[in-house]
Short mmCIF file of C-alpha atoms in Angstrom, two decimals:
data_model
loop_
_atom_site.label_atom_id
_atom_site.label_comp_id
_atom_site.label_asym_id
_atom_site.label_seq_id
_atom_site.Cartn_x
_atom_site.Cartn_y
_atom_site.Cartn_z
CA UNK A 1 -2.15 15.09 14.79
CA UNK A 2 -2.84 15.56 11.09
CA UNK A 3 -6.14 17.37 10.58
CA UNK A 4 -7.09 15.05 7.72
CA UNK A 5 -7.94 12.26 10.10
CA UNK A 6 -9.21 13.07 13.58
CA UNK A 7 -9.69 9.64 15.09
CA UNK A 8 -11.39 10.71 18.30
CA UNK A 9 -14.03 12.71 16.42
CA UNK A 10 -14.60 10.09 13.73
CA UNK A 11 -15.16 7.25 16.18
CA UNK A 12 -16.73 9.16 19.05
CA UNK A 13 -19.90 7.07 18.61
CA UNK A 14 -18.01 3.81 18.99
CA UNK A 15 -15.68 1.46 17.15
CA UNK A 16 -18.14 -1.27 16.17
CA UNK A 17 -19.65 -1.21 12.67
CA UNK A 18 -22.84 -3.28 12.76
CA UNK A 19 -25.68 -3.17 10.26
CA UNK A 20 -24.25 -0.14 8.52
CA UNK A 21 -23.65 2.13 11.51
CA UNK A 22 -21.05 2.84 14.16
CA UNK A 23 -21.93 2.02 17.72
CA UNK A 24 -20.14 1.46 21.03
CA UNK A 25 -19.15 -1.91 22.39
CA UNK A 26 -20.88 -3.41 25.39
CA UNK A 27 -18.16 -5.53 27.01
CA UNK A 28 -17.46 -3.05 29.77
CA UNK A 29 -13.76 -3.09 28.87
CA UNK A 30 -11.83 -0.39 27.03
CA UNK A 31 -8.94 -0.58 24.60
CA UNK A 32 -6.32 2.07 23.88
CA UNK A 33 -5.02 2.64 20.36
CA UNK A 34 -1.40 3.75 20.73
CA UNK A 35 0.98 5.27 18.19
CA UNK A 36 3.92 2.82 18.42
CA UNK A 37 6.35 5.42 17.08
CA UNK A 38 5.80 7.74 20.04
CA UNK A 39 3.88 5.78 22.68
CA UNK A 40 1.15 8.44 22.56
CA UNK A 41 -2.54 7.62 22.91
CA UNK A 42 -4.49 7.95 19.67
CA UNK A 43 -7.93 6.92 20.89
CA UNK A 44 -9.70 4.73 23.43
CA UNK A 45 -12.89 2.80 22.80
CA UNK A 46 -15.11 0.18 24.41
CA UNK A 47 -14.47 -3.35 23.20
CA UNK A 48 -17.15 -5.55 21.69
CA UNK A 49 -18.75 -8.19 23.89
CA UNK A 50 -20.71 -11.28 23.01
CA UNK A 51 -23.91 -9.26 22.60
CA UNK A 52 -22.23 -7.13 19.93
CA UNK A 53 -21.09 -10.26 18.10
CA UNK A 54 -24.66 -11.58 18.23
CA UNK A 55 -25.96 -8.29 16.81
CA UNK A 56 -23.39 -8.30 14.01
CA UNK A 57 -24.14 -11.91 13.07
CA UNK A 58 -27.86 -11.13 13.09
CA UNK A 59 -27.28 -8.16 10.78
CA UNK A 60 -25.20 -10.31 8.44
CA UNK A 61 -27.80 -13.07 8.47
CA UNK A 62 -30.59 -10.61 7.65
CA UNK A 63 -28.59 -9.13 4.76
CA UNK A 64 -27.62 -12.51 3.30
CA UNK A 65 -30.71 -13.39 1.22
CA UNK A 66 -30.72 -10.08 -0.64
CA UNK A 67 -26.97 -10.00 -1.24
CA UNK A 68 -26.73 -13.67 -2.23
CA UNK A 69 -29.72 -13.16 -4.52
CA UNK A 70 -28.10 -10.25 -6.37
CA UNK A 71 -26.75 -11.09 -9.79
CA UNK A 72 -22.99 -11.48 -10.23
CA UNK A 73 -23.10 -8.32 -12.31
CA UNK A 74 -24.77 -6.37 -9.52
CA UNK A 75 -22.20 -7.52 -6.97
CA UNK A 76 -19.44 -6.76 -9.45
CA UNK A 77 -20.73 -3.22 -10.01
CA UNK A 78 -20.86 -2.63 -6.25
CA UNK A 79 -17.28 -3.82 -5.85
CA UNK A 80 -16.11 -1.61 -8.71
CA UNK A 81 -17.68 1.35 -6.88
CA UNK A 82 -15.99 0.14 -3.72
CA UNK A 83 -12.58 0.18 -5.43
CA UNK A 84 -13.27 3.72 -6.67
CA UNK A 85 -14.17 4.95 -3.16
CA UNK A 86 -11.01 3.39 -1.76
CA UNK A 87 -8.89 4.99 -4.46
CA UNK A 88 -10.38 8.40 -3.67
CA UNK A 89 -9.44 7.97 0.00
CA UNK A 90 -5.95 6.51 -0.48
CA UNK A 91 -4.18 9.29 1.43
CA UNK A 92 -6.41 8.91 4.49
CA UNK A 93 -6.02 5.14 4.51
CA UNK A 94 -2.23 5.43 4.26
CA UNK A 95 -2.12 7.97 7.08
CA UNK A 96 -4.35 5.90 9.40
CA UNK A 97 -2.40 2.69 8.74
CA UNK A 98 0.90 4.40 9.50
CA UNK A 99 -0.57 6.04 12.59
CA UNK A 100 -1.84 2.86 14.25
CA UNK A 101 0.89 0.46 13.09
CA UNK A 102 4.00 2.64 12.86
CA UNK A 103 4.53 1.69 9.22
CA UNK A 104 6.63 4.11 7.15
CA UNK A 105 4.35 6.27 5.06
CA UNK A 106 6.16 5.19 1.91
CA UNK A 107 5.20 1.57 2.67
CA UNK A 108 1.51 2.31 3.27
CA UNK A 109 1.38 4.69 0.29
CA UNK A 110 3.15 2.39 -2.16
CA UNK A 111 2.25 -1.09 -0.87
CA UNK A 112 -0.59 -1.50 1.66
CA UNK A 113 -3.13 0.89 0.18
CA UNK A 114 -2.64 0.43 -3.58
CA UNK A 115 -2.49 -3.32 -3.02
CA UNK A 116 -5.88 -3.17 -1.32
CA UNK A 117 -7.40 -1.06 -4.09
CA UNK A 118 -6.08 -3.51 -6.67
CA UNK A 119 -7.41 -6.47 -4.69
CA UNK A 120 -10.85 -4.86 -4.61
CA UNK A 121 -10.77 -4.22 -8.35
CA UNK A 122 -9.71 -7.83 -8.95
CA UNK A 123 -12.63 -9.26 -6.99
CA UNK A 124 -14.99 -6.88 -8.73
CA UNK A 125 -14.09 -8.68 -11.94
CA UNK A 126 -13.88 -12.14 -10.37
CA UNK A 127 -17.42 -11.81 -9.00
CA UNK A 128 -18.69 -12.40 -12.54
CA UNK A 129 -16.74 -15.60 -13.05
CA UNK A 130 -18.01 -18.02 -10.41
CA UNK A 131 -18.15 -20.98 -12.74
CA UNK A 132 -18.65 -24.70 -12.29
CA UNK A 133 -18.05 -27.72 -14.48
CA UNK A 134 -19.65 -27.56 -17.91
CA UNK A 135 -23.07 -29.17 -18.25
CA UNK A 136 -23.02 -32.57 -19.86
CA UNK A 137 -24.54 -36.05 -20.07
CA UNK A 138 -21.98 -37.84 -17.94
CA UNK A 139 -24.21 -40.85 -17.19
CA UNK A 140 -25.75 -40.96 -20.65
CA UNK A 141 -29.30 -40.63 -19.33
CA UNK A 142 -28.93 -37.44 -17.31
CA UNK A 143 -27.69 -33.90 -17.70
CA UNK A 144 -25.45 -32.76 -14.87
CA UNK A 145 -24.12 -29.36 -13.99
CA UNK A 146 -22.48 -27.69 -11.03
CA UNK A 147 -23.72 -24.66 -9.16
CA UNK A 148 -21.53 -22.50 -6.94
CA UNK A 149 -23.58 -21.01 -4.16
CA UNK A 150 -22.82 -18.59 -1.36
CA UNK A 151 -22.49 -20.38 1.96
CA UNK A 152 -23.95 -17.78 4.36
CA UNK A 153 -22.51 -15.71 7.20
CA UNK A 154 -18.71 -15.78 7.41
CA UNK A 155 -16.94 -14.96 10.68
CA UNK A 156 -13.34 -13.88 10.13
CA UNK A 157 -10.47 -12.86 12.38
CA UNK A 158 -7.58 -10.74 11.10
CA UNK A 159 -4.17 -9.90 12.61
CA UNK A 160 -2.49 -6.60 13.46
CA UNK A 161 0.44 -6.65 11.04
CA UNK A 162 -1.50 -5.67 7.90
CA UNK A 163 -4.88 -4.45 9.20
CA UNK A 164 -6.10 -2.96 5.92
CA UNK A 165 -4.85 -5.67 3.60
CA UNK A 166 -6.05 -8.45 5.88
CA UNK A 167 -9.50 -6.85 6.10
CA UNK A 168 -9.58 -6.87 2.31
CA UNK A 169 -8.32 -10.43 2.02
CA UNK A 170 -11.09 -11.60 4.36
CA UNK A 171 -13.97 -9.43 3.18
CA UNK A 172 -13.56 -9.32 -0.59
CA UNK A 173 -13.75 -13.00 -1.67
CA UNK A 174 -16.50 -13.60 0.86
CA UNK A 175 -18.80 -10.86 -0.40
CA UNK A 176 -17.85 -11.25 -4.07
CA UNK A 177 -19.21 -14.80 -3.80
CA UNK A 178 -22.47 -13.53 -2.28
CA UNK A 179 -21.79 -14.12 1.41
CA UNK A 180 -22.06 -11.63 4.25
CA UNK A 181 -19.34 -11.23 6.85
CA UNK A 182 -18.51 -10.29 10.41
CA UNK A 183 -14.83 -9.39 10.71
CA UNK A 184 -12.96 -9.13 14.00
CA UNK A 185 -9.73 -7.19 13.45
CA UNK A 186 -6.96 -7.05 16.03
CA UNK A 187 -8.24 -4.74 18.74
CA UNK A 188 -5.00 -2.70 18.83
CA UNK A 189 -5.24 -1.76 15.13
CA UNK A 190 -8.94 -1.28 14.31
CA UNK A 191 -8.92 1.98 12.35
CA UNK A 192 -8.48 0.97 8.72
CA UNK A 193 -10.81 -2.02 9.07
CA UNK A 194 -13.54 0.37 10.21
CA UNK A 195 -12.69 2.74 7.36
CA UNK A 196 -12.86 -0.18 4.94
CA UNK A 197 -16.38 -1.06 6.09
CA UNK A 198 -17.45 2.59 5.93
CA UNK A 199 -16.13 2.79 2.36
CA UNK A 200 -18.18 -0.30 1.46
CA UNK A 201 -21.31 1.45 2.71
CA UNK A 202 -20.41 4.60 0.78
CA UNK A 203 -20.06 2.46 -2.35
CA UNK A 204 -23.64 1.24 -1.93
CA UNK A 205 -22.96 -2.23 -0.55
CA UNK A 206 -26.06 -2.94 1.56
CA UNK A 207 -26.04 -2.55 5.32
CA UNK A 208 -25.23 -5.79 7.09
CA UNK A 209 -23.12 -7.24 4.30
CA UNK A 210 -19.89 -6.04 5.98
CA UNK A 211 -19.77 -5.82 9.78
CA UNK A 212 -16.83 -5.09 12.08
CA UNK A 213 -16.57 -6.07 15.75
CA UNK A 214 -13.51 -4.92 17.65
CA UNK A 215 -13.20 -7.08 20.72
CA UNK A 216 -10.81 -9.31 22.63
CA UNK A 217 -10.03 -12.70 21.17
CA UNK A 218 -11.11 -14.77 24.13
CA UNK A 219 -14.48 -13.04 24.34
CA UNK A 220 -15.55 -11.65 20.98
CA UNK A 221 -13.30 -13.80 18.81
CA UNK A 222 -14.16 -17.17 20.33
CA UNK A 223 -17.85 -16.29 20.43
CA UNK A 224 -17.75 -15.38 16.74
CA UNK A 225 -16.01 -18.61 15.74
CA UNK A 226 -18.42 -20.75 17.76
CA UNK A 227 -21.58 -18.86 16.80
CA UNK A 228 -24.22 -21.27 15.45
CA UNK A 229 -25.24 -18.88 12.67
CA UNK A 230 -21.67 -18.53 11.36
CA UNK A 231 -21.07 -21.19 8.73
CA UNK A 232 -17.42 -20.54 7.95
CA UNK A 233 -14.40 -19.11 9.77
CA UNK A 234 -11.31 -17.60 8.20
CA UNK A 235 -8.44 -16.86 10.56
CA UNK A 236 -5.03 -15.30 9.99
CA UNK A 237 -2.62 -15.28 12.92
CA UNK A 238 -0.25 -17.42 14.92
CA UNK A 239 -0.26 -21.20 14.75
CA UNK A 240 -1.05 -21.67 18.48
CA UNK A 241 -4.11 -19.42 18.26
CA UNK A 242 -5.05 -21.11 14.99
CA UNK A 243 -5.20 -24.43 16.81
CA UNK A 244 -7.64 -22.93 19.29
CA UNK A 245 -9.77 -21.51 16.47
CA UNK A 246 -9.80 -24.94 14.82
CA UNK A 247 -10.95 -26.61 18.05
CA UNK A 248 -13.91 -24.24 18.34
CA UNK A 249 -14.82 -24.32 14.65
CA UNK A 250 -14.69 -28.08 14.29
CA UNK A 251 -16.86 -28.52 17.39
CA UNK A 252 -19.66 -26.80 15.47
CA UNK A 253 -18.75 -28.48 12.14
CA UNK A 254 -18.13 -25.27 10.23
CA UNK A 255 -15.86 -24.68 7.30
CA UNK A 256 -12.39 -23.45 8.24
CA UNK A 257 -9.63 -21.51 6.51
CA UNK A 258 -6.36 -20.94 8.39
CA UNK A 259 -3.41 -18.79 7.33
CA UNK A 260 -0.94 -19.21 10.17
CA UNK A 261 2.71 -18.61 11.03
CA UNK A 262 5.70 -18.74 8.77
CA UNK A 263 9.48 -19.07 8.92
CA UNK A 264 10.39 -18.44 5.31
CA UNK A 265 13.71 -19.80 4.05
CA UNK A 266 15.85 -17.74 1.64
CA UNK A 267 18.07 -20.24 -0.18
CA UNK A 268 21.11 -18.83 -2.00
CA UNK A 269 22.95 -21.25 -4.28
CA UNK A 270 26.58 -20.65 -5.19
CA UNK A 271 25.78 -19.48 -8.73
CA UNK A 272 23.37 -16.76 -7.55
CA UNK A 273 23.81 -13.06 -8.26
CA UNK A 274 25.31 -12.14 -4.89
CA UNK A 275 24.40 -8.45 -5.02
CA UNK A 276 20.80 -9.24 -5.93
CA UNK A 277 20.59 -11.80 -3.12
CA UNK A 278 21.99 -9.35 -0.56
CA UNK A 279 19.55 -6.63 -1.58
CA UNK A 280 16.70 -9.11 -1.67
CA UNK A 281 17.48 -10.49 1.77
CA UNK A 282 17.57 -7.08 3.43
CA UNK A 283 14.33 -5.95 1.80
CA UNK A 284 12.53 -9.25 2.42
CA UNK A 285 13.58 -9.54 6.06
CA UNK A 286 12.80 -5.93 7.00
CA UNK A 287 9.50 -5.31 5.22
CA UNK A 288 6.93 -4.07 7.74
CA UNK A 289 9.69 -4.21 10.37
CA UNK A 290 9.83 -7.95 9.80
CA UNK A 291 6.22 -8.35 10.95
CA UNK A 292 5.25 -10.39 7.94
CA UNK A 293 4.56 -14.12 7.94
CA UNK A 294 6.22 -14.44 4.51
CA UNK A 295 9.27 -12.31 5.40
CA UNK A 296 12.68 -13.86 4.85
CA UNK A 297 13.78 -15.13 8.25
CA UNK A 298 16.26 -17.94 7.53
CA UNK A 299 18.95 -17.35 4.90
CA UNK A 300 20.74 -20.52 3.82
CA UNK A 301 23.79 -19.62 1.74
CA UNK A 302 26.00 -22.11 -0.08
CA UNK A 303 29.43 -21.98 1.46
CA UNK A 304 31.37 -20.29 -1.42
CA UNK A 305 29.13 -17.19 -1.07
CA UNK A 306 28.50 -17.35 2.67
CA UNK A 307 31.11 -14.91 4.03
CA UNK A 308 30.47 -12.32 1.31
CA UNK A 309 26.71 -12.60 1.86
CA UNK A 310 27.02 -12.06 5.62
CA UNK A 311 29.26 -9.03 5.11
CA UNK A 312 27.04 -7.57 2.41
CA UNK A 313 23.82 -7.96 4.41
CA UNK A 314 25.41 -6.46 7.52
CA UNK A 315 26.70 -3.46 5.56
CA UNK A 316 23.36 -2.84 3.86
CA UNK A 317 21.38 -3.23 7.08
CA UNK A 318 23.57 -0.56 8.64
CA UNK A 319 22.33 1.97 6.05
CA UNK A 320 18.61 1.43 6.81
CA UNK A 321 17.10 4.61 8.24
CA UNK A 322 14.91 4.34 11.33
CA UNK A 323 12.71 7.33 12.05
CA UNK A 324 9.37 9.07 12.09
CA UNK A 325 6.93 6.97 10.03
CA UNK A 326 5.58 10.15 8.43
CA UNK A 327 9.00 11.25 7.19
CA UNK A 328 9.17 10.12 3.52
CA UNK A 329 12.84 9.22 3.97
CA UNK A 330 12.20 6.74 6.80
CA UNK A 331 12.93 3.15 5.80
CA UNK A 332 12.03 1.28 8.98
CA UNK A 333 9.34 2.13 11.48
CA UNK A 334 8.74 0.73 14.94
CA UNK A 335 7.20 -2.61 15.74
CA UNK A 336 3.48 -2.52 16.43
CA UNK A 337 3.93 -2.24 20.20
CA UNK A 338 6.51 -2.16 22.95
CA UNK A 339 5.33 -5.63 23.93
CA UNK A 340 6.17 -6.96 20.47
CA UNK A 341 9.52 -5.09 20.47
CA UNK A 342 10.45 -6.71 23.78
CA UNK A 343 9.40 -10.13 22.49
CA UNK A 344 11.71 -9.76 19.48
CA UNK A 345 14.55 -8.51 21.69
CA UNK A 346 14.10 -11.57 23.89
CA UNK A 347 14.75 -13.93 20.97
CA UNK A 348 17.94 -12.08 20.06
CA UNK A 349 19.19 -11.78 23.62
CA UNK A 350 18.73 -15.50 24.23
CA UNK A 351 20.52 -16.28 20.97
CA UNK A 352 23.69 -14.49 22.18
CA UNK A 353 24.43 -17.59 24.26
CA UNK A 354 24.84 -19.78 21.15
CA UNK A 355 25.20 -17.47 18.12
CA UNK A 356 26.76 -14.19 16.98
CA UNK A 357 24.80 -10.98 16.52
CA UNK A 358 26.59 -9.56 13.50
CA UNK A 359 24.74 -6.25 13.44
CA UNK A 360 21.80 -4.67 15.24
CA UNK A 361 20.37 -6.50 18.20
CA UNK A 362 19.27 -3.43 20.13
CA UNK A 363 16.67 -0.71 20.45
CA UNK A 364 17.85 2.75 19.38
CA UNK A 365 18.27 5.50 21.91
CA UNK A 366 17.93 9.27 21.53
CA UNK A 367 14.89 10.65 19.73
CA UNK A 368 13.46 7.20 19.00
CA UNK A 369 13.75 5.88 22.55
CA UNK A 370 10.05 6.33 23.35
CA UNK A 371 8.93 4.33 20.31
CA UNK A 372 8.85 0.54 19.82
CA UNK A 373 11.87 0.56 17.50
CA UNK A 374 14.42 -2.23 17.04
CA UNK A 375 17.46 -2.07 14.80
CA UNK A 376 17.81 -4.36 11.76
CA UNK A 377 19.50 -7.47 13.08
CA UNK A 378 21.61 -10.20 11.49
CA UNK A 379 22.46 -13.34 13.45
CA UNK A 380 25.04 -15.93 12.35
CA UNK A 381 26.41 -19.14 13.82
CA UNK A 382 23.12 -20.53 15.15
CA UNK A 383 22.39 -24.24 14.98
CA UNK A 384 19.55 -25.47 12.81
CA UNK A 385 17.64 -26.75 15.82
CA UNK A 386 18.01 -23.53 17.83
CA UNK A 387 15.07 -21.39 18.88
CA UNK A 388 15.99 -18.45 16.67
CA UNK A 389 16.04 -20.69 13.58
CA UNK A 390 12.93 -22.71 14.35
CA UNK A 391 10.53 -20.19 15.95
CA UNK A 392 8.65 -17.31 14.38
CA UNK A 393 10.15 -14.04 15.67
CA UNK A 394 8.05 -11.50 13.76
CA UNK A 395 10.60 -8.71 13.83
CA UNK A 396 13.50 -7.25 11.80
CA UNK A 397 15.77 -10.26 12.39
CA UNK A 398 17.48 -12.45 9.78
CA UNK A 399 19.41 -15.61 10.69
CA UNK A 400 22.01 -16.85 8.22
CA UNK A 401 23.43 -20.39 8.02
CA UNK A 402 25.79 -22.04 5.50
CA UNK A 403 25.18 -25.22 3.52
CA UNK A 404 27.31 -27.37 1.21
CA UNK A 405 25.30 -29.50 -1.22
CA UNK A 406 22.02 -28.62 -2.93
CA UNK A 407 20.44 -31.57 -1.16
CA UNK A 408 21.43 -30.09 2.19
CA UNK A 409 20.16 -26.60 1.33
CA UNK A 410 16.72 -27.85 0.35
CA UNK A 411 16.54 -30.17 3.36
CA UNK A 412 17.37 -27.29 5.71
CA UNK A 413 14.78 -25.08 4.02
CA UNK A 414 12.12 -27.70 4.76
CA UNK A 415 13.30 -28.34 8.31
CA UNK A 416 10.75 -26.32 10.30
CA UNK A 417 7.07 -26.95 11.06
CA UNK A 418 6.09 -24.09 8.74
CA UNK A 419 5.53 -23.91 5.00
CA UNK A 420 4.08 -20.57 3.97
CA UNK A 421 6.68 -19.00 1.67
CA UNK A 422 10.26 -19.43 0.48
CA UNK A 423 12.68 -18.22 -2.16
CA UNK A 424 15.48 -19.75 -4.21
CA UNK A 425 18.33 -17.74 -5.72
CA UNK A 426 20.16 -19.20 -8.70
CA UNK A 427 21.03 -18.44 -12.34
CA UNK A 428 20.50 -22.11 -13.23
CA UNK A 429 16.92 -22.78 -14.33
CA UNK A 430 17.17 -26.51 -13.52
CA UNK A 431 18.49 -25.81 -10.02
CA UNK A 432 15.75 -23.24 -9.42
CA UNK A 433 13.06 -25.56 -10.75
CA UNK A 434 14.21 -28.30 -8.42
CA UNK A 435 13.92 -25.90 -5.48
CA UNK A 436 10.40 -24.86 -6.48
CA UNK A 437 9.35 -28.52 -6.68
CA UNK A 438 10.96 -29.73 -3.47
CA UNK A 439 10.57 -26.83 -1.04
CA UNK A 440 7.33 -27.38 0.83
CA UNK A 441 5.71 -23.95 0.86
CA UNK A 442 2.60 -22.34 -0.55
CA UNK A 443 4.65 -19.80 -2.50
CA UNK A 444 8.20 -20.15 -3.78
CA UNK A 445 9.81 -17.12 -5.41
CA UNK A 446 12.83 -17.40 -7.70
CA UNK A 447 15.40 -14.58 -7.50
CA UNK A 448 13.00 -12.41 -5.53
CA UNK A 449 11.17 -12.61 -2.21
CA UNK A 450 7.91 -10.95 -1.05
CA UNK A 451 5.93 -9.66 -4.08
CA UNK A 452 2.28 -10.69 -4.08
CA UNK A 453 -0.37 -10.15 -6.72
CA UNK A 454 -4.14 -10.31 -6.58
CA UNK A 455 -4.41 -12.92 -9.33
CA UNK A 456 -2.33 -15.54 -7.50
CA UNK A 457 -3.25 -17.53 -4.34
CA UNK A 458 -1.68 -17.09 -0.92
CA UNK A 459 -1.68 -19.89 1.64
CA UNK A 460 0.51 -22.44 3.32
CA UNK A 461 1.60 -26.02 3.85
CA UNK A 462 2.08 -27.87 7.14
CA UNK A 463 1.68 -25.76 10.32
CA UNK A 464 1.21 -22.64 8.19
CA UNK A 465 -2.40 -23.65 7.63
CA UNK A 466 -4.63 -24.48 4.68
CA UNK A 467 -6.89 -22.70 2.23
CA UNK A 468 -6.17 -19.71 0.03
CA UNK A 469 -6.50 -15.95 0.20
CA UNK A 470 -6.65 -13.81 -2.95
CA UNK A 471 -7.11 -15.06 -6.52
CA UNK A 472 -10.01 -17.06 -7.89
CA UNK A 473 -8.79 -20.01 -5.81
CA UNK A 474 -10.09 -18.23 -2.69
CA UNK A 475 -13.65 -18.85 -3.91
CA UNK A 476 -13.12 -22.50 -3.01
CA UNK A 477 -13.26 -21.39 0.62
CA UNK A 478 -16.35 -19.20 0.28
CA UNK A 479 -18.67 -21.18 -1.99
CA UNK A 480 -20.59 -24.42 -1.75
CA UNK A 481 -20.45 -26.68 -4.79
CA UNK A 482 -23.78 -28.30 -5.64
CA UNK A 483 -24.34 -31.04 -8.22
CA UNK A 484 -27.66 -30.74 -10.07
CA UNK A 485 -28.79 -33.76 -12.15
CA UNK A 486 -31.76 -33.98 -14.55
CA UNK A 487 -33.24 -37.19 -15.90
CA UNK A 488 -33.49 -37.03 -19.70
CA UNK A 489 -35.37 -40.29 -20.37
CA UNK A 490 -38.86 -39.53 -19.00
CA UNK A 491 -39.21 -43.25 -18.23
CA UNK A 492 -41.04 -44.43 -15.14
CA UNK A 493 -39.01 -47.56 -14.54
CA UNK A 494 -35.31 -46.92 -14.69
CA UNK A 495 -32.99 -49.81 -15.45
CA UNK A 496 -31.17 -49.39 -12.15
CA UNK A 497 -34.40 -49.87 -10.16
CA UNK A 498 -34.07 -53.64 -10.61
CA UNK A 499 -31.16 -53.62 -8.20
CA UNK A 500 -33.69 -52.60 -5.53
CA UNK A 501 -36.88 -54.41 -6.61
CA UNK A 502 -38.16 -56.64 -9.39
CA UNK A 503 -36.46 -58.37 -12.30
CA UNK A 504 -35.16 -57.17 -15.63
#
């Protein structure tokens, strides 16, 4: 193991970060962190139990008055320091993310980590711009204005596919707005979330503002969501688990933000740049080994380009290099676990009964056999209502289907329960604009697929959830809007009183 980051030594005192210090869990159950590229054990730790969640919520509640009472400038300065600490530790973050997830080091170095640093810097600036409606005399006799106030302790749950970025997406808008937070990462990928919280402490963010509990969903996660002192829950993960989170959260009448599954369509019209579409489809379907809720999963290609698109994607997928995540030349790493690899393989194997696997569709042998690898896979000939078209696979699998008219292409793009992201490929601005209007998704790219930026919101339609991560729009989730109204007349008897008692 690389000497820069000795996991067992760093987290020997435990993998829970509560009130500014590491401590062990108390559930009585242990969790292994496994390198998915090799199957080797990285570290084992004791999971958080309900008592640890209670302690973390108590720490966040105690820290809330001081943090919420800080000026926007003070919170902004702390977040700027936070971004600087993260930037100084970029190499360690990239290494740890690749180690626990199997991501190629070029992906963590060029995407996950710099994206997180940028997101932190963005919220450092945004912390100073929590504005409401301008003050004014809207009734004629009163001055009204709007306050944005922090809501309290936030309890968030993040997934395993982007542990660092998801920790940032949950923590940053919450604390920039003056809230405190308890974050439960996925228990199989806890390392960079812990590092993120440690970096916040190093930057001078007060103890208790950022807390991490690493526990099982049914114990620690459900207890966090239902905790009476947690006023808001933000969850990113699968739609079925999101429904369970919603049931618990609504039972206690707390605010809820859900970013759930996706099945992003990739719509290629017959006037598109074919080479650009082929390159875009391979990159967008294979990013993070396809473990991305916005990844291109369903390519709909207008019939004149269909055959050439299928051939081009298959040829390009065949050049993608699987290998050691720490080899700079590796393009595609393993899936996060053997369990996830087998789940993806199951979708493809079942599809052989009704579709054609054009390329891929297998785990590599030889040196990579012990890892959770799966070859880039292209499937053609599936029906629109088939499992592989309708269900979220979360692996390096792209399904391609033809369409004839523009009406049909857009209808097919909308024909799943999901609506998180999509893309449209055309040289015709009117055609592309129609697609952006009519495709029901929270983000629609034109002639590209996957880029995200801190200044723009991320969130879905339909079964992909509601609410926004990133951007200033995320503050809508993490602030309470209060109307304040002053009487300007200084009169004892207001004209409207007569509607309750007396005469004019």
